[in-house]
Short mmCIF file of C-alpha atoms (C1' of nucleotides) and ligand atoms in Angstrom, two decimals:
data_model
loop_
_atom_site.label_atom_id
_atom_site.label_comp_id
_atom_site.label_asym_id
_atom_site.label_seq_id
_atom_site.Cartn_x
_atom_site.Cartn_y
_atom_site.Cartn_z
CA MET A 1 4.38 12.88 16.14
CA GLU A 2 3.26 12.30 12.43
CA LEU A 3 5.68 13.96 10.11
CA SER A 4 5.26 14.62 6.35
CA ILE A 5 7.65 13.36 3.77
CA ALA A 6 8.76 16.96 3.18
CA GLU A 7 9.43 17.40 6.84
CA GLU A 8 11.37 14.11 6.98
CA ASN A 9 13.41 15.22 3.97
CA TYR A 10 14.36 18.52 5.59
CA LEU A 11 15.50 16.71 8.78
CA LYS A 12 17.66 14.29 6.90
CA ALA A 13 19.16 17.20 4.84
CA LEU A 14 19.89 19.10 8.02
CA PHE A 15 21.62 15.97 9.34
CA HIS A 16 23.83 15.74 6.33
CA LEU A 17 24.78 19.40 6.33
CA THR A 18 25.48 19.77 10.09
CA ILE A 19 26.21 16.63 12.05
CA GLU A 20 27.48 14.33 9.26
CA GLN A 21 30.08 16.81 7.65
CA LYS A 22 30.84 17.84 11.20
CA ASN A 23 31.18 21.40 12.53
CA SER A 24 29.94 22.99 9.38
CA LYS A 25 27.37 25.51 10.44
CA ALA A 26 24.79 25.44 7.74
CA GLY A 27 22.36 28.23 6.74
CA THR A 28 19.07 28.61 5.23
CA ASN A 29 20.53 29.07 1.72
CA GLN A 30 22.63 25.87 1.86
CA LEU A 31 19.68 23.84 3.01
CA ALA A 32 17.53 25.30 0.24
CA GLU A 33 20.20 24.67 -2.31
CA TYR A 34 20.71 21.12 -1.10
CA LEU A 35 16.98 20.29 -1.28
CA GLY A 36 16.45 22.19 -4.58
CA VAL A 37 13.88 24.61 -3.09
CA SER A 38 13.89 28.47 -2.76
CA PRO A 39 15.28 30.02 0.36
CA ALA A 40 11.78 31.31 1.16
CA SER A 41 10.50 27.77 1.30
CA ALA A 42 13.32 26.53 3.45
CA ASN A 43 12.74 29.33 5.86
CA ALA A 44 9.02 28.54 6.14
CA MET A 45 9.80 24.99 6.81
CA LEU A 46 12.29 25.82 9.41
CA LYS A 47 9.66 27.81 11.42
CA ARG A 48 7.42 24.81 11.32
CA LEU A 49 10.17 22.47 12.38
CA ARG A 50 11.18 24.85 15.21
CA GLU A 51 7.47 25.00 16.37
CA LYS A 52 7.76 21.17 16.65
CA GLU A 53 10.99 21.42 18.53
CA LEU A 54 12.88 19.35 15.93
CA VAL A 55 15.45 22.03 15.05
CA LYS A 56 16.91 24.88 17.15
CA TYR A 57 17.01 28.11 15.19
CA GLU A 58 16.50 31.83 15.70
CA ARG A 59 16.25 34.57 13.24
CA TYR A 60 19.42 35.01 11.27
CA GLY A 61 21.05 32.32 13.40
CA LYS A 62 22.76 29.12 12.43
CA LEU A 63 20.80 25.96 12.01
CA GLU A 64 20.99 22.91 14.43
CA LEU A 65 18.99 19.73 14.80
CA SER A 66 17.46 19.08 18.23
CA ALA A 67 18.01 15.67 19.98
CA SER A 68 14.66 14.43 18.68
CA GLY A 69 15.18 15.81 15.13
CA SER A 70 18.44 14.08 14.93
CA LYS A 71 17.01 10.86 16.20
CA ILE A 72 14.45 11.01 13.42
CA ALA A 73 17.12 11.59 10.77
CA ILE A 74 19.22 8.80 11.98
CA ASP A 75 16.27 6.41 11.73
CA MET A 76 15.67 7.61 8.19
CA ILE A 77 19.37 6.91 7.39
CA ARG A 78 18.97 3.50 8.86
CA ARG A 79 15.99 2.58 6.80
CA HIS A 80 17.55 4.07 3.66
CA ARG A 81 20.76 2.01 3.95
CA LEU A 82 18.91 -1.10 4.93
CA TRP A 83 16.80 -0.89 1.73
CA GLU A 84 19.96 -0.14 -0.21
CA SER A 85 21.41 -3.30 0.93
CA PHE A 86 18.40 -5.31 0.10
CA LEU A 87 18.14 -3.87 -3.36
CA TYR A 88 21.75 -4.59 -4.00
CA THR A 89 22.04 -8.09 -2.53
CA HIS A 90 18.61 -9.49 -3.46
CA LEU A 91 17.01 -7.55 -6.34
CA ASN A 92 20.00 -7.27 -8.67
CA PHE A 93 20.13 -3.46 -8.53
CA GLY A 94 23.46 -1.87 -9.38
CA TRP A 95 25.52 0.26 -7.09
CA ASP A 96 24.37 3.43 -8.87
CA GLU A 97 20.64 2.55 -8.84
CA ILE A 98 19.90 1.83 -5.30
CA HIS A 99 19.98 5.29 -3.89
CA GLU A 100 16.96 6.63 -5.90
CA VAL A 101 14.56 3.93 -4.79
CA ALA A 102 15.82 3.96 -1.28
CA GLU A 103 14.82 7.62 -1.17
CA GLN A 104 11.16 6.35 -1.56
CA LEU A 105 11.31 3.39 0.72
CA GLU A 106 13.04 5.32 3.65
CA HIS A 107 9.75 6.95 4.31
CA ILE A 108 7.92 3.85 5.33
CA HIS A 109 7.93 3.63 9.14
CA SER A 110 6.75 0.21 10.21
CA ALA A 111 9.12 -0.86 12.97
CA LYS A 112 8.46 -4.50 12.30
CA LEU A 113 9.21 -4.00 8.63
CA ILE A 114 12.69 -2.59 9.40
CA SER A 115 13.73 -4.94 12.13
CA GLN A 116 12.60 -7.92 9.98
CA LEU A 117 14.30 -6.55 6.99
CA GLU A 118 17.55 -6.15 9.07
CA SER A 119 17.29 -9.71 10.23
CA PHE A 120 16.59 -10.99 6.82
CA LEU A 121 19.76 -9.32 5.60
CA GLY A 122 21.76 -10.78 8.43
CA PHE A 123 22.38 -7.49 10.39
CA PRO A 124 24.66 -5.81 7.88
CA GLU A 125 26.98 -3.30 9.30
CA TYR A 126 27.52 -1.28 6.11
CA ASP A 127 25.51 -0.51 3.10
CA PRO A 128 26.60 -1.17 -0.61
CA HIS A 129 28.40 2.18 -0.59
CA GLY A 130 30.41 1.38 2.41
CA ASP A 131 28.37 3.74 4.79
CA ALA A 132 27.62 2.48 8.22
CA ILE A 133 24.07 1.35 9.04
CA PRO A 134 22.75 2.69 12.22
CA LYS A 135 21.25 0.20 14.60
CA ALA A 136 17.70 0.51 15.98
CA ASP A 137 19.05 2.35 18.96
CA GLY A 138 20.70 4.97 16.83
CA LYS A 139 24.24 3.79 17.42
CA TYR A 140 26.69 3.31 14.66
CA LYS A 141 30.33 3.42 14.04
CA PRO A 142 31.34 5.86 11.32
CA ALA A 143 33.89 3.87 9.22
CA ILE A 144 37.33 5.36 9.15
CA LYS A 145 37.88 6.10 5.51
CA LYS A 146 41.10 7.08 3.62
CA THR A 147 40.85 8.40 0.15
CA LEU A 148 42.41 6.81 -2.75
CA ALA A 149 44.32 10.06 -3.37
CA SER A 150 45.97 9.70 0.04
CA MET A 151 47.60 6.40 -0.46
CA PRO A 152 51.13 5.80 -1.23
CA LEU A 153 52.38 4.59 -4.52
CA GLY A 154 52.62 0.71 -4.83
CA SER A 155 49.98 0.10 -2.18
CA LYS A 156 47.12 -2.33 -3.00
CA VAL A 157 43.81 -1.16 -1.78
CA ARG A 158 40.15 -2.05 -1.90
CA ILE A 159 37.28 0.28 -2.53
CA VAL A 160 35.03 0.47 0.53
CA ALA A 161 32.93 3.57 -0.18
CA VAL A 162 32.49 6.79 -2.27
CA LYS A 163 32.39 10.35 -1.01
CA ASP A 164 30.54 11.67 -3.92
CA SER A 165 27.51 9.38 -4.28
CA SER A 166 25.92 11.26 -7.19
CA VAL A 167 24.40 9.05 -9.92
CA ALA A 168 26.98 10.71 -12.36
CA PHE A 169 29.87 9.60 -10.35
CA LEU A 170 28.55 6.05 -9.66
CA ARG A 171 27.87 5.56 -13.28
CA TYR A 172 31.38 6.72 -14.10
CA LEU A 173 32.81 4.08 -11.70
CA ASN A 174 30.65 1.37 -13.21
CA SER A 175 31.76 2.38 -16.75
CA LEU A 176 35.39 1.88 -15.56
CA GLY A 177 34.54 -1.54 -14.32
CA LEU A 178 34.97 -0.50 -10.65
CA MET A 179 32.69 -1.32 -7.85
CA LEU A 180 32.56 -1.84 -4.11
CA SER A 181 35.35 -4.03 -3.07
CA SER A 182 37.31 -3.74 -6.26
CA GLU A 183 41.00 -4.24 -5.60
CA ILE A 184 43.28 -1.60 -6.96
CA GLU A 185 46.99 -1.09 -7.20
CA LEU A 186 48.56 2.55 -7.25
CA LYS A 187 51.12 2.58 -9.94
CA GLU A 188 52.14 6.08 -10.51
CA ARG A 189 51.36 9.74 -9.51
CA ARG A 190 51.94 12.52 -11.94
CA GLU A 191 52.99 15.51 -10.18
CA PHE A 192 51.89 17.90 -12.96
CA ASP A 193 48.12 17.44 -12.13
CA GLN A 194 48.23 14.89 -9.25
CA SER A 195 46.44 12.28 -11.38
CA ILE A 196 47.12 8.76 -10.53
CA GLN A 197 47.74 5.67 -12.78
CA ILE A 198 45.88 2.74 -11.20
CA ARG A 199 45.76 -0.95 -12.10
CA TYR A 200 42.93 -3.31 -11.54
CA GLU A 201 41.76 -6.46 -13.39
CA GLY A 202 44.66 -6.44 -15.73
CA LYS A 203 43.68 -2.78 -16.99
CA GLU A 204 45.66 0.27 -16.27
CA VAL A 205 43.72 3.53 -16.09
CA ASN A 206 44.62 7.17 -15.25
CA VAL A 207 42.29 8.89 -12.97
CA SER A 208 42.14 12.54 -11.86
CA GLN A 209 42.92 13.85 -8.38
CA LYS A 210 39.39 14.72 -7.98
CA PHE A 211 38.30 11.26 -8.81
CA ALA A 212 40.81 9.83 -6.25
CA GLU A 213 39.63 12.10 -3.54
CA ASN A 214 36.13 10.80 -4.04
CA VAL A 215 37.03 7.19 -3.64
CA TYR A 216 37.32 5.63 -0.09
CA VAL A 217 39.71 2.73 0.27
CA SER A 218 40.96 0.32 2.92
CA GLY A 219 44.31 -1.39 3.34
CA MET B 24 1.75 11.43 -16.00
CA GLU B 25 2.81 12.05 -12.41
CA LEU B 26 0.11 11.28 -10.02
CA SER B 27 -0.06 12.08 -6.27
CA ILE B 28 -0.58 9.41 -3.67
CA ALA B 29 -4.12 10.83 -3.01
CA GLU B 30 -4.93 10.41 -6.74
CA GLU B 31 -3.67 6.90 -6.78
CA ASN B 32 -5.71 5.99 -3.75
CA TYR B 33 -8.90 7.30 -5.44
CA LEU B 34 -8.25 5.32 -8.60
CA LYS B 35 -7.68 2.14 -6.74
CA ALA B 36 -10.73 2.73 -4.60
CA LEU B 37 -12.81 3.23 -7.79
CA PHE B 38 -11.46 0.06 -9.20
CA HIS B 39 -12.52 -1.85 -6.17
CA LEU B 40 -16.05 -0.26 -6.15
CA THR B 41 -16.75 -0.59 -9.84
CA ILE B 42 -14.77 -3.21 -11.77
CA GLU B 43 -13.90 -5.49 -9.08
CA GLN B 44 -17.18 -5.97 -7.38
CA LYS B 45 -18.71 -5.91 -10.82
CA ASN B 46 -21.74 -4.17 -12.14
CA SER B 47 -22.17 -2.09 -8.98
CA LYS B 48 -22.63 1.51 -10.18
CA ALA B 49 -20.63 3.47 -7.45
CA GLY B 50 -21.39 6.96 -6.66
CA THR B 51 -19.66 9.90 -5.01
CA ASN B 52 -20.87 9.04 -1.55
CA GLN B 53 -19.82 5.41 -1.55
CA LEU B 54 -16.37 6.52 -2.81
CA ALA B 55 -16.13 9.09 -0.06
CA GLU B 56 -17.31 6.52 2.49
CA TYR B 57 -14.74 4.04 1.29
CA LEU B 58 -11.91 6.42 1.52
CA GLY B 59 -13.03 8.06 4.69
CA VAL B 60 -13.21 11.53 3.23
CA SER B 61 -16.16 13.89 2.88
CA PRO B 62 -18.41 13.70 -0.27
CA ALA B 63 -17.20 17.25 -1.10
CA SER B 64 -13.58 16.05 -1.11
CA ALA B 65 -14.37 13.09 -3.35
CA ASN B 66 -16.39 15.32 -5.65
CA ALA B 67 -13.42 17.79 -5.94
CA MET B 68 -11.11 14.92 -6.72
CA LEU B 69 -13.42 13.47 -9.29
CA LYS B 70 -13.19 16.72 -11.29
CA ARG B 71 -9.45 16.55 -11.20
CA LEU B 72 -9.35 12.96 -12.37
CA ARG B 73 -11.80 13.72 -15.13
CA GLU B 74 -9.63 16.52 -16.27
CA LYS B 75 -6.80 14.03 -16.58
CA GLU B 76 -9.09 11.58 -18.40
CA LEU B 77 -8.66 8.92 -15.74
CA VAL B 78 -12.26 8.72 -14.80
CA LYS B 79 -15.49 9.16 -16.81
CA TYR B 80 -17.97 11.06 -14.98
CA GLU B 81 -20.60 13.79 -15.48
CA ARG B 82 -22.58 15.84 -13.01
CA TYR B 83 -24.99 13.50 -10.93
CA GLY B 84 -24.00 10.63 -13.22
CA LYS B 85 -22.40 7.36 -12.23
CA LEU B 86 -18.73 6.78 -11.85
CA GLU B 87 -16.46 4.68 -14.20
CA LEU B 88 -12.73 4.41 -14.69
CA SER B 89 -11.28 5.15 -18.05
CA ALA B 90 -8.97 2.52 -19.75
CA SER B 91 -5.89 4.42 -18.57
CA GLY B 92 -7.31 4.92 -15.01
CA SER B 93 -8.01 1.22 -14.69
CA LYS B 94 -4.51 0.29 -15.95
CA ILE B 95 -3.06 2.46 -13.22
CA ALA B 96 -5.29 0.87 -10.62
CA ILE B 97 -4.32 -2.61 -11.73
CA ASP B 98 -0.73 -1.71 -11.60
CA MET B 99 -1.16 -0.59 -7.92
CA ILE B 100 -2.87 -3.79 -7.07
CA ARG B 101 -0.09 -5.79 -8.71
CA ARG B 102 2.48 -3.86 -6.51
CA HIS B 103 0.35 -4.21 -3.46
CA ARG B 104 -0.01 -8.00 -3.70
CA LEU B 105 3.60 -8.58 -4.59
CA TRP B 106 4.72 -6.69 -1.51
CA GLU B 107 2.02 -8.51 0.53
CA SER B 108 3.53 -11.88 -0.64
CA PHE B 109 7.11 -10.59 0.18
CA LEU B 110 6.21 -9.53 3.86
CA TYR B 111 4.39 -12.76 4.26
CA THR B 112 6.88 -15.22 2.92
CA HIS B 113 10.19 -13.48 3.74
CA LEU B 114 9.79 -11.00 6.64
CA ASN B 115 7.54 -13.16 9.00
CA PHE B 116 4.49 -10.83 8.86
CA GLY B 117 1.22 -12.30 9.84
CA TRP B 118 -1.70 -12.56 7.37
CA ASP B 119 -3.34 -9.86 9.13
CA GLU B 120 -0.43 -7.32 9.17
CA ILE B 121 0.60 -7.27 5.58
CA HIS B 122 -2.15 -5.26 4.17
CA GLU B 123 -1.40 -2.01 6.05
CA VAL B 124 2.32 -1.83 5.03
CA ALA B 125 1.65 -2.85 1.52
CA GLU B 126 -0.75 0.30 1.36
CA GLN B 127 2.46 2.33 1.53
CA LEU B 128 4.74 0.16 -0.44
CA GLU B 129 2.29 0.06 -3.48
CA HIS B 130 3.01 3.74 -4.19
CA ILE B 131 6.66 3.11 -5.25
CA HIS B 132 6.79 3.09 -8.88
CA SER B 133 10.25 1.82 -10.08
CA ALA B 134 9.53 -0.78 -12.76
CA LYS B 135 12.72 -2.49 -12.09
CA LEU B 136 11.84 -2.77 -8.45
CA ILE B 137 8.73 -4.58 -9.12
CA SER B 138 9.88 -6.88 -11.76
CA GLN B 139 12.88 -7.99 -9.67
CA LEU B 140 10.67 -8.43 -6.73
CA GLU B 141 8.31 -10.64 -8.74
CA SER B 142 11.17 -12.60 -9.93
CA PHE B 143 12.75 -12.89 -6.47
CA LEU B 144 9.39 -14.28 -5.16
CA GLY B 145 9.19 -16.78 -7.92
CA PHE B 146 6.32 -15.28 -10.05
CA PRO B 147 3.57 -15.95 -7.52
CA GLU B 148 0.04 -16.12 -8.99
CA TYR B 149 -1.73 -15.34 -5.80
CA ASP B 150 -1.07 -13.26 -2.68
CA PRO B 151 -1.36 -14.49 0.89
CA HIS B 152 -5.22 -13.72 0.83
CA GLY B 153 -5.61 -15.77 -2.08
CA ASP B 154 -6.18 -12.87 -4.45
CA ALA B 155 -4.78 -12.95 -7.95
CA ILE B 156 -1.63 -10.93 -8.64
CA PRO B 157 -1.79 -9.14 -12.01
CA LYS B 158 1.15 -9.63 -14.33
CA ALA B 159 3.18 -6.63 -15.68
CA ASP B 160 0.80 -6.49 -18.86
CA GLY B 161 -2.28 -6.22 -16.55
CA LYS B 162 -3.61 -9.60 -17.08
CA TYR B 163 -4.72 -11.87 -14.22
CA LYS B 164 -7.18 -14.61 -13.83
CA PRO B 165 -9.71 -13.76 -11.00
CA ALA B 166 -9.91 -16.96 -8.86
CA ILE B 167 -13.14 -18.73 -8.69
CA LYS B 168 -14.17 -18.47 -5.11
CA LYS B 169 -16.84 -20.40 -3.20
CA THR B 170 -17.75 -19.20 0.24
CA LEU B 171 -17.66 -21.52 3.19
CA ALA B 172 -21.31 -20.72 3.69
CA SER B 173 -22.22 -22.27 0.33
CA MET B 174 -20.54 -25.75 0.98
CA PRO B 175 -22.55 -28.84 1.79
CA LEU B 176 -22.40 -30.47 5.11
CA GLY B 177 -19.59 -33.12 5.66
CA SER B 178 -17.37 -31.51 2.94
CA LYS B 179 -13.72 -30.95 3.82
CA VAL B 180 -12.45 -27.63 2.48
CA ARG B 181 -9.36 -25.35 2.61
CA ILE B 182 -9.39 -21.60 3.02
CA VAL B 183 -7.92 -19.94 0.03
CA ALA B 184 -8.98 -16.38 0.65
CA VAL B 185 -11.21 -13.96 2.55
CA LYS B 186 -13.81 -11.58 1.22
CA ASP B 187 -13.65 -9.11 4.11
CA SER B 188 -10.00 -8.33 4.48
CA SER B 189 -10.38 -5.75 7.23
CA VAL B 190 -7.95 -5.99 10.03
CA ALA B 191 -10.78 -6.82 12.55
CA PHE B 192 -11.83 -9.89 10.58
CA LEU B 193 -8.22 -11.07 9.90
CA ARG B 194 -7.51 -10.88 13.56
CA TYR B 195 -10.65 -12.78 14.41
CA LEU B 196 -9.48 -15.55 12.05
CA ASN B 197 -6.14 -15.49 13.74
CA SER B 198 -7.66 -15.71 17.25
CA LEU B 199 -9.49 -18.80 16.09
CA GLY B 200 -6.26 -20.43 14.95
CA LEU B 201 -7.43 -20.22 11.33
CA MET B 202 -5.28 -19.10 8.50
CA LEU B 203 -4.82 -19.43 4.77
CA SER B 204 -4.81 -22.99 3.69
CA SER B 205 -6.35 -24.20 6.91
CA GLU B 206 -8.39 -27.40 6.49
CA ILE B 207 -11.96 -27.30 7.75
CA GLU B 208 -14.74 -29.84 8.00
CA LEU B 209 -18.42 -28.74 7.93
CA LYS B 210 -20.13 -30.68 10.62
CA GLU B 211 -23.52 -28.99 11.09
CA ARG B 212 -25.77 -26.16 9.94
CA ARG B 213 -28.25 -24.68 12.33
CA GLU B 214 -31.27 -23.59 10.45
CA PHE B 215 -32.33 -21.23 13.14
CA ASP B 216 -29.59 -18.66 12.30
CA GLN B 217 -27.69 -20.52 9.52
CA SER B 218 -24.61 -20.63 11.75
CA ILE B 219 -22.18 -23.51 11.02
CA GLN B 220 -20.37 -25.91 13.26
CA ILE B 221 -16.91 -26.54 11.80
CA ARG B 222 -14.14 -28.84 12.90
CA TYR B 223 -10.35 -28.17 12.41
CA GLU B 224 -7.18 -29.21 14.27
CA GLY B 225 -9.34 -31.26 16.73
CA LYS B 226 -11.43 -28.27 17.73
CA GLU B 227 -15.05 -27.73 17.08
CA VAL B 228 -16.27 -24.22 16.71
CA ASN B 229 -19.54 -22.58 15.71
CA VAL B 230 -19.30 -19.71 13.34
CA SER B 231 -22.08 -17.25 12.14
CA GLN B 232 -23.49 -17.05 8.70
CA LYS B 233 -21.84 -13.69 8.11
CA PHE B 234 -18.41 -15.29 9.10
CA ALA B 235 -18.91 -18.20 6.71
CA GLU B 236 -19.84 -15.91 3.80
CA ASN B 237 -16.65 -13.93 4.23
CA VAL B 238 -14.38 -17.06 4.09
CA TYR B 239 -13.50 -18.25 0.61
CA VAL B 240 -12.66 -21.99 0.31
CA SER B 241 -11.58 -24.63 -2.18
CA GLY B 242 -12.45 -28.41 -2.63
"C1'" DC C 22 33.68 53.04 8.79
"C1'" DT C 23 31.10 52.62 5.11
"C1'" DA C 24 29.47 50.60 0.63
"C1'" DT C 25 28.27 46.55 -1.27
"C1'" DA C 26 27.75 41.57 -1.69
"C1'" DG C 27 25.73 37.82 0.29
"C1'" DT C 28 22.51 35.79 3.26
"C1'" DG C 29 17.99 35.58 5.36
"C1'" DT C 30 13.26 37.06 6.01
"C1'" DT C 31 8.68 38.75 4.75
"C1'" DA C 32 4.63 39.52 2.01
"C1'" DG C 33 1.62 37.84 -1.07
"C1'" DC C 34 0.24 34.32 -4.44
"C1'" DT C 35 -0.60 29.29 -6.06
"C1'" DT C 36 -2.07 24.45 -5.96
"C1'" DC C 37 -3.48 20.30 -3.53
"C1'" DG C 38 -6.36 18.07 -0.74
"C1'" DT C 39 -9.17 18.44 2.99
"C1'" DC C 40 -13.22 20.25 5.69
"C1'" DT C 41 -18.30 22.24 6.87
"C1'" DA C 42 -22.55 24.28 5.72
"C1'" DA C 43 -25.86 25.19 2.47
"C1'" DC C 44 -27.87 24.06 -1.62
"C1'" DT C 45 -29.75 21.17 -5.74
"C1'" DT C 46 -30.94 17.24 -7.84
"C1'" DT C 47 -32.73 12.45 -8.01
"C1'" DA C 48 -34.91 8.55 -5.72
"C1'" DT C 49 -38.48 6.58 -2.81
"C1'" DA C 50 -42.49 5.90 -0.18
"C1'" DT C 51 -46.98 6.97 0.80
"C1'" DA D 6 -48.23 13.14 -7.34
"C1'" DT D 7 -46.07 15.02 -3.81
"C1'" DA D 8 -43.28 15.03 0.29
"C1'" DT D 9 -39.33 13.55 2.18
"C1'" DA D 10 -35.05 11.15 2.23
"C1'" DA D 11 -30.76 10.46 0.04
"C1'" DA D 12 -27.19 11.54 -2.93
"C1'" DG D 13 -24.39 14.91 -5.12
"C1'" DT D 14 -22.73 19.66 -5.74
"C1'" DT D 15 -21.08 24.23 -4.74
"C1'" DA D 16 -19.19 27.92 -1.91
"C1'" DG D 17 -15.89 29.28 1.07
"C1'" DA D 18 -12.11 28.29 4.42
"C1'" DC D 19 -7.83 26.24 5.86
"C1'" DG D 20 -3.12 24.17 6.36
"C1'" DA D 21 0.93 22.42 3.83
"C1'" DA D 22 4.51 23.24 0.78
"C1'" DG D 23 5.95 25.54 -2.88
"C1'" DC D 24 7.04 30.02 -5.72
"C1'" DT D 25 8.71 35.25 -6.77
"C1'" DA D 26 9.70 39.85 -5.65
"C1'" DA D 27 10.93 43.04 -2.30
"C1'" DC D 28 13.02 44.04 1.87
"C1'" DA D 29 16.26 43.58 5.94
"C1'" DC D 30 20.17 42.11 8.29
"C1'" DT D 31 25.21 40.57 8.35
"C1'" DA D 32 29.69 40.16 6.76
"C1'" DT D 33 33.43 41.70 4.09
"C1'" DA D 34 36.40 44.42 1.33
"C1'" DG D 35 38.38 48.88 0.73
MN1 MN E 7 21.94 6.48 -0.62
MN1 MN E 8 14.63 11.08 1.09
MN1 MN E 9 -4.25 -6.03 0.91
MN1 MN E 10 -3.02 3.00 -0.85
#
DNA sequence: CTATAGTGTTAGCTTCGTCTAACTTTATAT
DNA sequence: ATATAAAGTTAGACGAAGCTAACACTATAG
């Protein structure tokens, strides 16, 4: 079955809204909002996708991907994250620049292209944002992620991923001199607003609770 | 100006039909034929492209790209050939497999992507088919190409490019064990049908005049 | 239980890029 | 010079994907 780029993007959006942030029962409006289209457009597309048996959905009901729909979405995510890895490790792209270009590259299907790219990159398990890269068979281990906000004072941690991967947030990280695998020490937590004083590369910086909840760390 | 993939493909086709194989005055039907669409479709698109001042064309007149239209086409060819080089030199693609995938990749515009790719590849001058890769400013030197058919008997030559880059022809070359930079010796020319006996890697093979006219050689 | 807010659907319109069928203009061959 | 062939255009239709405005169903709060 030959899918359009629009159809593919809807499937990936549905994957993120249902399976990925688990047990959330997404509706037409959320989907439309997520993709920046009108609810009417999303509704029309849902009918087309149901016709192709990629999504399970009945009038006024909740949205769900079919098995084949979700396989397609996982393949897209695989391509997306492999390209992000390539851009980051070989083409000098910044952490905050890769997503946008990968949004385009992910729509190129050639199986040989992707398997060769994967091998060229040395079969990476995670992309530059710390997200797991699905294998060709669709299997992948979702990394166990703890937020910076959840760590005890005094602990030394390493950034492994971000929850909010918006350009705005990634740029903010960059401007602080933080990036994937930066080492951070938690110095102090201010009870007043739950902001946290962190130390890294000699610097001490205060970050908000919201910030700390959007940074995933290990260790 | 934001162009659709269809619009881009028309511009590239026009470039190949007019500027590249020079002084041929292409018409609506050739364009349609080349792209595999109906003459009516090509006609409709030509009107849209004229509206955007990318093509010069009046009813029943001959087709010509404007300066901006031809700049866009050259940029596409630059992207196409850089990707072909990447697929060939880093992802183990065969000579006959790269074109199809590059047809997709060429539509991704990110300037950083292309300049970084070019630098990653070491600023190649020619793609794996021996065609010149335009620089970012649009400049490129069209290689002087002699056909295998035009060479004198006894000469030893090297394949630098092919005129017909259809998948069928490239596969045929592959099946003969020929590829870019293969060394060939011209053994005999049969006046009856202008076919040529060639020798390479120990083998002797007879190839048609048509074949020999579609292989470019140096030396 | 009902009023209302929120969510989802329909109807009807638009643009893009394609098609076929019919028509017009230009080129060619006798 | 004219008849025919070839090339090019127009008219009208269609599917994909989007929109707005109006309507319908569902959920929630009094
Ligand atoms: Mn991404
Ligand atoms: Mn996408
Ligand atoms: Mn090519
Ligand atoms: Mn193309």
